[in-house]
Coordinates of C-alpha atoms (C1' of nucleotides) in Angstrom, one line a residue:
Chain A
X1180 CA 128.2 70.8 30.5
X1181 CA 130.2 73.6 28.8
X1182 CA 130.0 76.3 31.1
X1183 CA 128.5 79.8 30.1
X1184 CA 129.4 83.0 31.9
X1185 CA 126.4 84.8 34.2
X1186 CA 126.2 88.2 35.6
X1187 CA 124.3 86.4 38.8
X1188 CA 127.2 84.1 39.2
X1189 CA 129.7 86.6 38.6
X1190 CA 128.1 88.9 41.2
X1191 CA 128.0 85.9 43.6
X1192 CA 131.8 85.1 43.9
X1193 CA 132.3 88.7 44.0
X1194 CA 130.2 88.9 47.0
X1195 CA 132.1 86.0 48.6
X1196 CA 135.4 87.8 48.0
X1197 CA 134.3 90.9 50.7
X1198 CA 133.9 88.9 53.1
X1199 CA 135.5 87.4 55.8
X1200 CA 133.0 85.6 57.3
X1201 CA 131.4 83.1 56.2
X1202 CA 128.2 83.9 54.8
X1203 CA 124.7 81.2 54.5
X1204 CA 123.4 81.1 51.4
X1205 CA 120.5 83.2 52.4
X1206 CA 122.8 86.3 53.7
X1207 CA 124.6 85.9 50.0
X1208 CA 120.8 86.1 48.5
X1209 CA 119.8 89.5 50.6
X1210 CA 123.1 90.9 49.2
X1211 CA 123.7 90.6 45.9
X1212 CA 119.6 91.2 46.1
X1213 CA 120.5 95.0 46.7
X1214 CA 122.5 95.0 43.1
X1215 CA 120.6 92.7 41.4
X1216 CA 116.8 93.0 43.2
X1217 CA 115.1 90.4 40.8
X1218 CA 117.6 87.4 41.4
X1219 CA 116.5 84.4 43.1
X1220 CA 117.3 82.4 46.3
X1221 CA 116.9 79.2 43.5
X1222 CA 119.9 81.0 41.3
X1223 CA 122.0 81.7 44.6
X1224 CA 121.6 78.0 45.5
X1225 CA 122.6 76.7 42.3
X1226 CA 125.6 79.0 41.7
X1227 CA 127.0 78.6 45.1
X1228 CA 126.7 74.5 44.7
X1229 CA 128.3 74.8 41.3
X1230 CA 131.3 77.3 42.2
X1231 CA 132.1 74.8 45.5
X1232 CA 131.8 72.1 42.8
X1233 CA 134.5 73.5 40.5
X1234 CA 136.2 74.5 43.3
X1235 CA 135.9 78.1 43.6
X1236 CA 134.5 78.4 46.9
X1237 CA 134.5 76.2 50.1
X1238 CA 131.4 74.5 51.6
X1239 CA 131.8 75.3 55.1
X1240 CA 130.0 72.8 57.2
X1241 CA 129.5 73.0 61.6
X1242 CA 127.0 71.2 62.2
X1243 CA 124.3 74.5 62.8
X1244 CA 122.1 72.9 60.0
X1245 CA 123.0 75.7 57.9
X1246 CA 125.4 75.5 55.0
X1247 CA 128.2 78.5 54.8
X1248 CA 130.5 79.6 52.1
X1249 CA 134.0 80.9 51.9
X1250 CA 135.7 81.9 49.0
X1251 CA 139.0 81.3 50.9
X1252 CA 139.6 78.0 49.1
X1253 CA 143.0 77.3 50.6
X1254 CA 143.2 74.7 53.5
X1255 CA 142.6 76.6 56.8
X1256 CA 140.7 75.6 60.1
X1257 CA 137.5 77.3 61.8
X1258 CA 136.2 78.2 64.9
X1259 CA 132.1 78.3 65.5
X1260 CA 130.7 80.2 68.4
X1261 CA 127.9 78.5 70.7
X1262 CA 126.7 81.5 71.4
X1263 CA 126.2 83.5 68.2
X1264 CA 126.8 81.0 66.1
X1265 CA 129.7 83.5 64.1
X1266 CA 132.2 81.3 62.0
X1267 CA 135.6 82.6 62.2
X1268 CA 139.4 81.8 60.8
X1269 CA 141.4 80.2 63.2
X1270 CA 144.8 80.6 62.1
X1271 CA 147.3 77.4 63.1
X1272 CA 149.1 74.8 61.5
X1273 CA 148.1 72.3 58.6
X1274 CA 146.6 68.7 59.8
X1275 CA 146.8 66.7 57.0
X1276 CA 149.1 64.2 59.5
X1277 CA 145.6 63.1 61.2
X1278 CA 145.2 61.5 57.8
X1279 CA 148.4 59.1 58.0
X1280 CA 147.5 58.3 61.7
X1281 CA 144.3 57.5 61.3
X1282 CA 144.9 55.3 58.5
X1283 CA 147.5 53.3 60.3
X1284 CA 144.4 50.9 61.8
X1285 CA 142.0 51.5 59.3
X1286 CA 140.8 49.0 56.6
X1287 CA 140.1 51.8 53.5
X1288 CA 141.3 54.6 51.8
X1289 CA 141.3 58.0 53.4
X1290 CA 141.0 61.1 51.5
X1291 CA 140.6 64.1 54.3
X1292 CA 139.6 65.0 57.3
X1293 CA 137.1 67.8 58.1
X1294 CA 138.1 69.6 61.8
X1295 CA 136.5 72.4 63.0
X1296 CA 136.4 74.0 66.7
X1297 CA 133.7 75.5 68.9
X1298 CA 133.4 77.2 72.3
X1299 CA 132.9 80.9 72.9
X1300 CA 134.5 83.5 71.1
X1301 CA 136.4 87.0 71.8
X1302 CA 133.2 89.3 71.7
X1303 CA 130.7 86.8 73.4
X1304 CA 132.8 86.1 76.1
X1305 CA 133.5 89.9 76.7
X1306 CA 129.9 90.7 76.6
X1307 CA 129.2 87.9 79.1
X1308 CA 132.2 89.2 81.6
X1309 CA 130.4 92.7 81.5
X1310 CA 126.5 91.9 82.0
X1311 CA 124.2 91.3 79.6
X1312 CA 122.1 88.3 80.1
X1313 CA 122.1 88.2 76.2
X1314 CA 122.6 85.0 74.6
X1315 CA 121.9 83.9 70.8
X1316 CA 121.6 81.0 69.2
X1317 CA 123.4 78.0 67.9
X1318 CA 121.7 74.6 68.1
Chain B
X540 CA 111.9 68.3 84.6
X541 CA 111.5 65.6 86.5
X542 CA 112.1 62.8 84.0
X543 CA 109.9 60.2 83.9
X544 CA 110.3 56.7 82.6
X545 CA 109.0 55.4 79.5
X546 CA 109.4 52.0 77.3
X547 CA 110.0 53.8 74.2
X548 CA 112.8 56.1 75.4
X549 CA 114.1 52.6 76.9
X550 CA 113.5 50.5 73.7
X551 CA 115.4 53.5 71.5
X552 CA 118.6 53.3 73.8
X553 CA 118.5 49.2 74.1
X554 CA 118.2 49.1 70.1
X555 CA 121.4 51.9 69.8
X556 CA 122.8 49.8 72.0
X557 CA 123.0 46.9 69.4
X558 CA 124.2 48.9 67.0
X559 CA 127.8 49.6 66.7
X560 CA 127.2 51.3 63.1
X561 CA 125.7 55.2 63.7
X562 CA 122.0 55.2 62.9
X563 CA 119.7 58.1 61.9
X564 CA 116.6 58.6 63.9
X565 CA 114.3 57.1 60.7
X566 CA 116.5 53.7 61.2
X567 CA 115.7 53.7 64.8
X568 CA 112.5 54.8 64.3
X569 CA 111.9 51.8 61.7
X570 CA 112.8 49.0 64.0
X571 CA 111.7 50.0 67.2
X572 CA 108.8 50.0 65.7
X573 CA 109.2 46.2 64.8
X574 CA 108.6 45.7 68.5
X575 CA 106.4 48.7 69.2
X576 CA 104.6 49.1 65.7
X577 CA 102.8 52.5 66.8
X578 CA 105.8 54.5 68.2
X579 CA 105.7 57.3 66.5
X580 CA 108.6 59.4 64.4
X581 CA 108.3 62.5 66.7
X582 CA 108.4 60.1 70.0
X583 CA 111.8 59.3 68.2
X584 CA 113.2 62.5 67.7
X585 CA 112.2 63.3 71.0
X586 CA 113.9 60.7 72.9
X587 CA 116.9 60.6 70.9
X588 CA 117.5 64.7 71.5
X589 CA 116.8 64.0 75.2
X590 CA 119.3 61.3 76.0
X591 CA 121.9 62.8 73.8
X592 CA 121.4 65.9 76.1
X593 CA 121.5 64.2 79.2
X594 CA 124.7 62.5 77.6
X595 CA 123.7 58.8 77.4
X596 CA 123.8 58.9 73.8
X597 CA 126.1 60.7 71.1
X598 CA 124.6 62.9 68.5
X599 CA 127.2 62.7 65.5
X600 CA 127.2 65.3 62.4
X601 CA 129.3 64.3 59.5
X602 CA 127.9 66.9 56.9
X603 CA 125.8 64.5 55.3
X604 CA 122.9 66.5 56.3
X605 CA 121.5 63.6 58.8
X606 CA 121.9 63.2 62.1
X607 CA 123.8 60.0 63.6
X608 CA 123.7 58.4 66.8
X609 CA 125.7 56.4 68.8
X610 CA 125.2 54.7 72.1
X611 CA 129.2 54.6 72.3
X612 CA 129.2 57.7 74.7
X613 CA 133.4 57.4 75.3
X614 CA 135.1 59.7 73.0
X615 CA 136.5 58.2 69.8
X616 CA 136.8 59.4 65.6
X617 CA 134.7 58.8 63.1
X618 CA 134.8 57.6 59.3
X619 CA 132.6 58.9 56.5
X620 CA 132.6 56.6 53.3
X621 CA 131.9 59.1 50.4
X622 CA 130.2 56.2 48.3
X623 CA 127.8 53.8 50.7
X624 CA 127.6 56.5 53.2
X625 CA 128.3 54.6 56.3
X626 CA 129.7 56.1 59.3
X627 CA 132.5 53.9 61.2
X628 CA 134.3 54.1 64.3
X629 CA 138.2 54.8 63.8
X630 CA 140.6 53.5 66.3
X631 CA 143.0 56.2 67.0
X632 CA 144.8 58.4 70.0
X633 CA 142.8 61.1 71.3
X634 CA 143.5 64.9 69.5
X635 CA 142.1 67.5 72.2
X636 CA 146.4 68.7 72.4
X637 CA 144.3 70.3 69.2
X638 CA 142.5 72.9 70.9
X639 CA 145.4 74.1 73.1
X640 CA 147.1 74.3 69.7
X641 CA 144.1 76.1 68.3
X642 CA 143.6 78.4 71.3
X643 CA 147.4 79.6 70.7
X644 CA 146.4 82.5 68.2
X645 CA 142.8 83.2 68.8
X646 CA 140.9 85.3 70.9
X647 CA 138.3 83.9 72.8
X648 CA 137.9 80.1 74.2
X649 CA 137.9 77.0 72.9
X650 CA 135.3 74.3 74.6
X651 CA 136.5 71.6 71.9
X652 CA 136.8 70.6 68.6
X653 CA 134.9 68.0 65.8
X654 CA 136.7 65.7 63.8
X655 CA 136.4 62.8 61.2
X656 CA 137.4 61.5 58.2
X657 CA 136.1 60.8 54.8
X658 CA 137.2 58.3 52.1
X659 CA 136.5 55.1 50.6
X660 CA 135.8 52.4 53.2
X661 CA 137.1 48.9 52.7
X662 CA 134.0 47.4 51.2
X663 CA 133.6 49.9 48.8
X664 CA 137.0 50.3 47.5
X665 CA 137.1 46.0 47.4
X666 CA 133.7 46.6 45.2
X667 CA 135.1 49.4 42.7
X668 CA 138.1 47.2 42.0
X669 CA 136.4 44.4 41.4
X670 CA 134.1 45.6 38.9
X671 CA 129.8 46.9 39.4
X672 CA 130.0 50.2 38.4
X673 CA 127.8 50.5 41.3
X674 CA 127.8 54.0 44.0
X675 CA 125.9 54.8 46.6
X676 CA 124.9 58.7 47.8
X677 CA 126.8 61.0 50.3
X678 CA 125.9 64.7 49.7
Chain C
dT675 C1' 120.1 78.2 17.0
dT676 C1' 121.8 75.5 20.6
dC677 C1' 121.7 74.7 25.2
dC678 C1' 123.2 76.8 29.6
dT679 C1' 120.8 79.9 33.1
dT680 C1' 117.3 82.1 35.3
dG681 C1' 113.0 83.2 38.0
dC682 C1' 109.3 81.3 40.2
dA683 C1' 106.8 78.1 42.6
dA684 C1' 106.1 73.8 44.1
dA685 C1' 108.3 69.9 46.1
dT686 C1' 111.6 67.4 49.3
dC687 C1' 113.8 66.1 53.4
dG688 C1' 115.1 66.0 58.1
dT689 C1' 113.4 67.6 62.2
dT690 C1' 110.4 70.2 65.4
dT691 C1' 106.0 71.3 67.6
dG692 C1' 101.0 72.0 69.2
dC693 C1' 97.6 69.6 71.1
dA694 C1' 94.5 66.3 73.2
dT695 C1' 95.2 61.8 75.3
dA696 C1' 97.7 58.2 77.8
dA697 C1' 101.1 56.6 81.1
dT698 C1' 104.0 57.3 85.2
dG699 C1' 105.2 58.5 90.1
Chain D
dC1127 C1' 96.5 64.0 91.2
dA1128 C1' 100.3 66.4 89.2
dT1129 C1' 103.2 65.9 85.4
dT1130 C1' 105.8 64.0 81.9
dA1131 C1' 105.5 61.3 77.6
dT1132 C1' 103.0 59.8 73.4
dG1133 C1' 100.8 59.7 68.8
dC1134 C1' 99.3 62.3 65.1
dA1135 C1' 99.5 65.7 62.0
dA1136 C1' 100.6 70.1 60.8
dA1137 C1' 104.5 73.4 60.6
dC1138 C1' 109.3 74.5 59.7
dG1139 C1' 113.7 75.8 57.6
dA1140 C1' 117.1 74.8 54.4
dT1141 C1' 117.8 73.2 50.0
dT1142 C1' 116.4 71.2 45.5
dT1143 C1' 113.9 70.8 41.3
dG1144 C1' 110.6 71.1 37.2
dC1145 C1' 109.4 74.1 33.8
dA1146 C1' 108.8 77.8 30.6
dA1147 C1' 111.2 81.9 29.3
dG1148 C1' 115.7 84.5 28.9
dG1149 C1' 120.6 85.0 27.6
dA1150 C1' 125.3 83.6 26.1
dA1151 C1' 128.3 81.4 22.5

DNA sequence: TTCCTTGCAAATCGTTTGCATAATG
DNA sequence: CATTATGCAAACGATTTGCAAGGAA
C-alpha cells in the first residue's frame, strides 16, 4: 500500500501538466515514450488509474469509448466535438445545484453528477463553412 | 437501405419494451433468446445500434464502460448506483437552458449536452445500514 | 531485504465485422 | 429475384492482469 516514488509516474503527471487537452492513455504512452523509449503502455495504464485514484488527475469520460485524462483536477465542464472527437474546456458556472434538484424526488443518496456537452466545435465548423468535405470521427 | 422486417429486431424492442430498468445488449441478448434460443449476440448488437439510430430506442452511456438501452425514447435523467450498478430513471425538469448557458463563452456550437447522476440508490444504502458488508461493481 | 513497480505478453471484455446462408418484399 | 437480415466465428480496440525481474525505502 505505501506508495513508492517512480521516474515513469513522475514523468506521466508531468506530461499531463502540458497539456490542455485531454490526452487518451495511448497519446500519454507515445509521449513520455520519446523520454523514456522503454516504458510500457501496461505502466501508463496503471499509473494513470492510480494518480485518478488518489486524485491527482481526472478521468474524463464522453462516451467515445476511449478513456481521457486531465490533470486539471478542479471541477470544470467539457465540450466533445462530433466531428473530431477533440475534448475541450468549456468555461461556465458550477452545477452542483442539479444535485439538490434532482434529489428532491429521488429515493437515495446522490453524490455528483457527471455533464458534459457535444456538438461541433470552433475549427470544425469553420472548415465545414469554407469546403472541405473532411469529416473525422467520433462514434 | 430499405429496411426490412425481421422477428428478432421486433422481439429485441418488445422485450426493452418491458423493461423500465436500462439493459445491456448481453441482457437482451440472454432472454430474447429464451424465446428465440438461437438469436445470435451479433444479431443483438445489430439491431439494437439500428433502432437506436433510427431513434426508437435510447443508447445510454454512464461510464461504466457498457452500453444501456432504453425503450423510453422521451427525454428524461438518469441515476448510476456506484454499488449494484443499476441505472434508474430520475424524475426531474428538463436542463437544455444548459447549453445556451454553455454556448455563452465558447466558440463553436453546441447540439446538446449528457447528464446523470451517481450515488447510492435506495436499496443499497437500506442494505449498508442494515448490516452485509456486501458491494457490488461499478468501474 | 522488503515489497512496490515495471516490462512484457497473454488475457479480458464489450462490441464489430466478414461471410455464406436464410428470410423478406 | 433483388436485397436485407441472420448466425457463427474471427477480429478489434481499449484496458487489465500474471509473472519474473528491477528499483526504492
Amino acid at each position: 500500500m505505501a506508495l513508492k516514488h517512480s521516474r515513469q509516474r513522475e514523468m506521466i503527471k508531468e506530461f499531463l501538466m502540458t497539456r490542455t487537452d485531454h490526452p487518451t492513455a495511448d497519446i500519454v504512452y507515445m509521449n513520455v515514450r520519446k523520454q523514456h523509449p522503454n516504458i510500457s503502455l501496461g505502466t501508463v495504464y496503471r499509473n494513470l488509474t492510480l494518480l485518478a485514484d488518489l486524485g491527482e488527475i481526472k478521468r474524463i469520460r464522453v462516451g467515445d469509448g476511449v478513456d481521457h485524462f486531465d490533470a486539471d483536477t478542479s471541477p470544470h465542464y467539457h465540450f466533445v466535438c462530433t466531428e473530431c472527437g477533440h475534448v475541450t474546456d468549456l468555461q461556465m458556472k458550477n452545477l452542483d445545484e442539479l444535485v439538490t434538484l434532482a434529489g428532491a424526488n429521488f429515493d437515495g443518496q446522490i453524490a455528483g453528477h457527471v455533464t458534459y456537452f457535444y456538438g461541433i466545435c470552433g475549427d470544425c465548423g469553420k472548415a465545414g463553412r469554407d469546403a472541405s468535405p473532411a469529416g473525422g470521427a467520433y462514434h
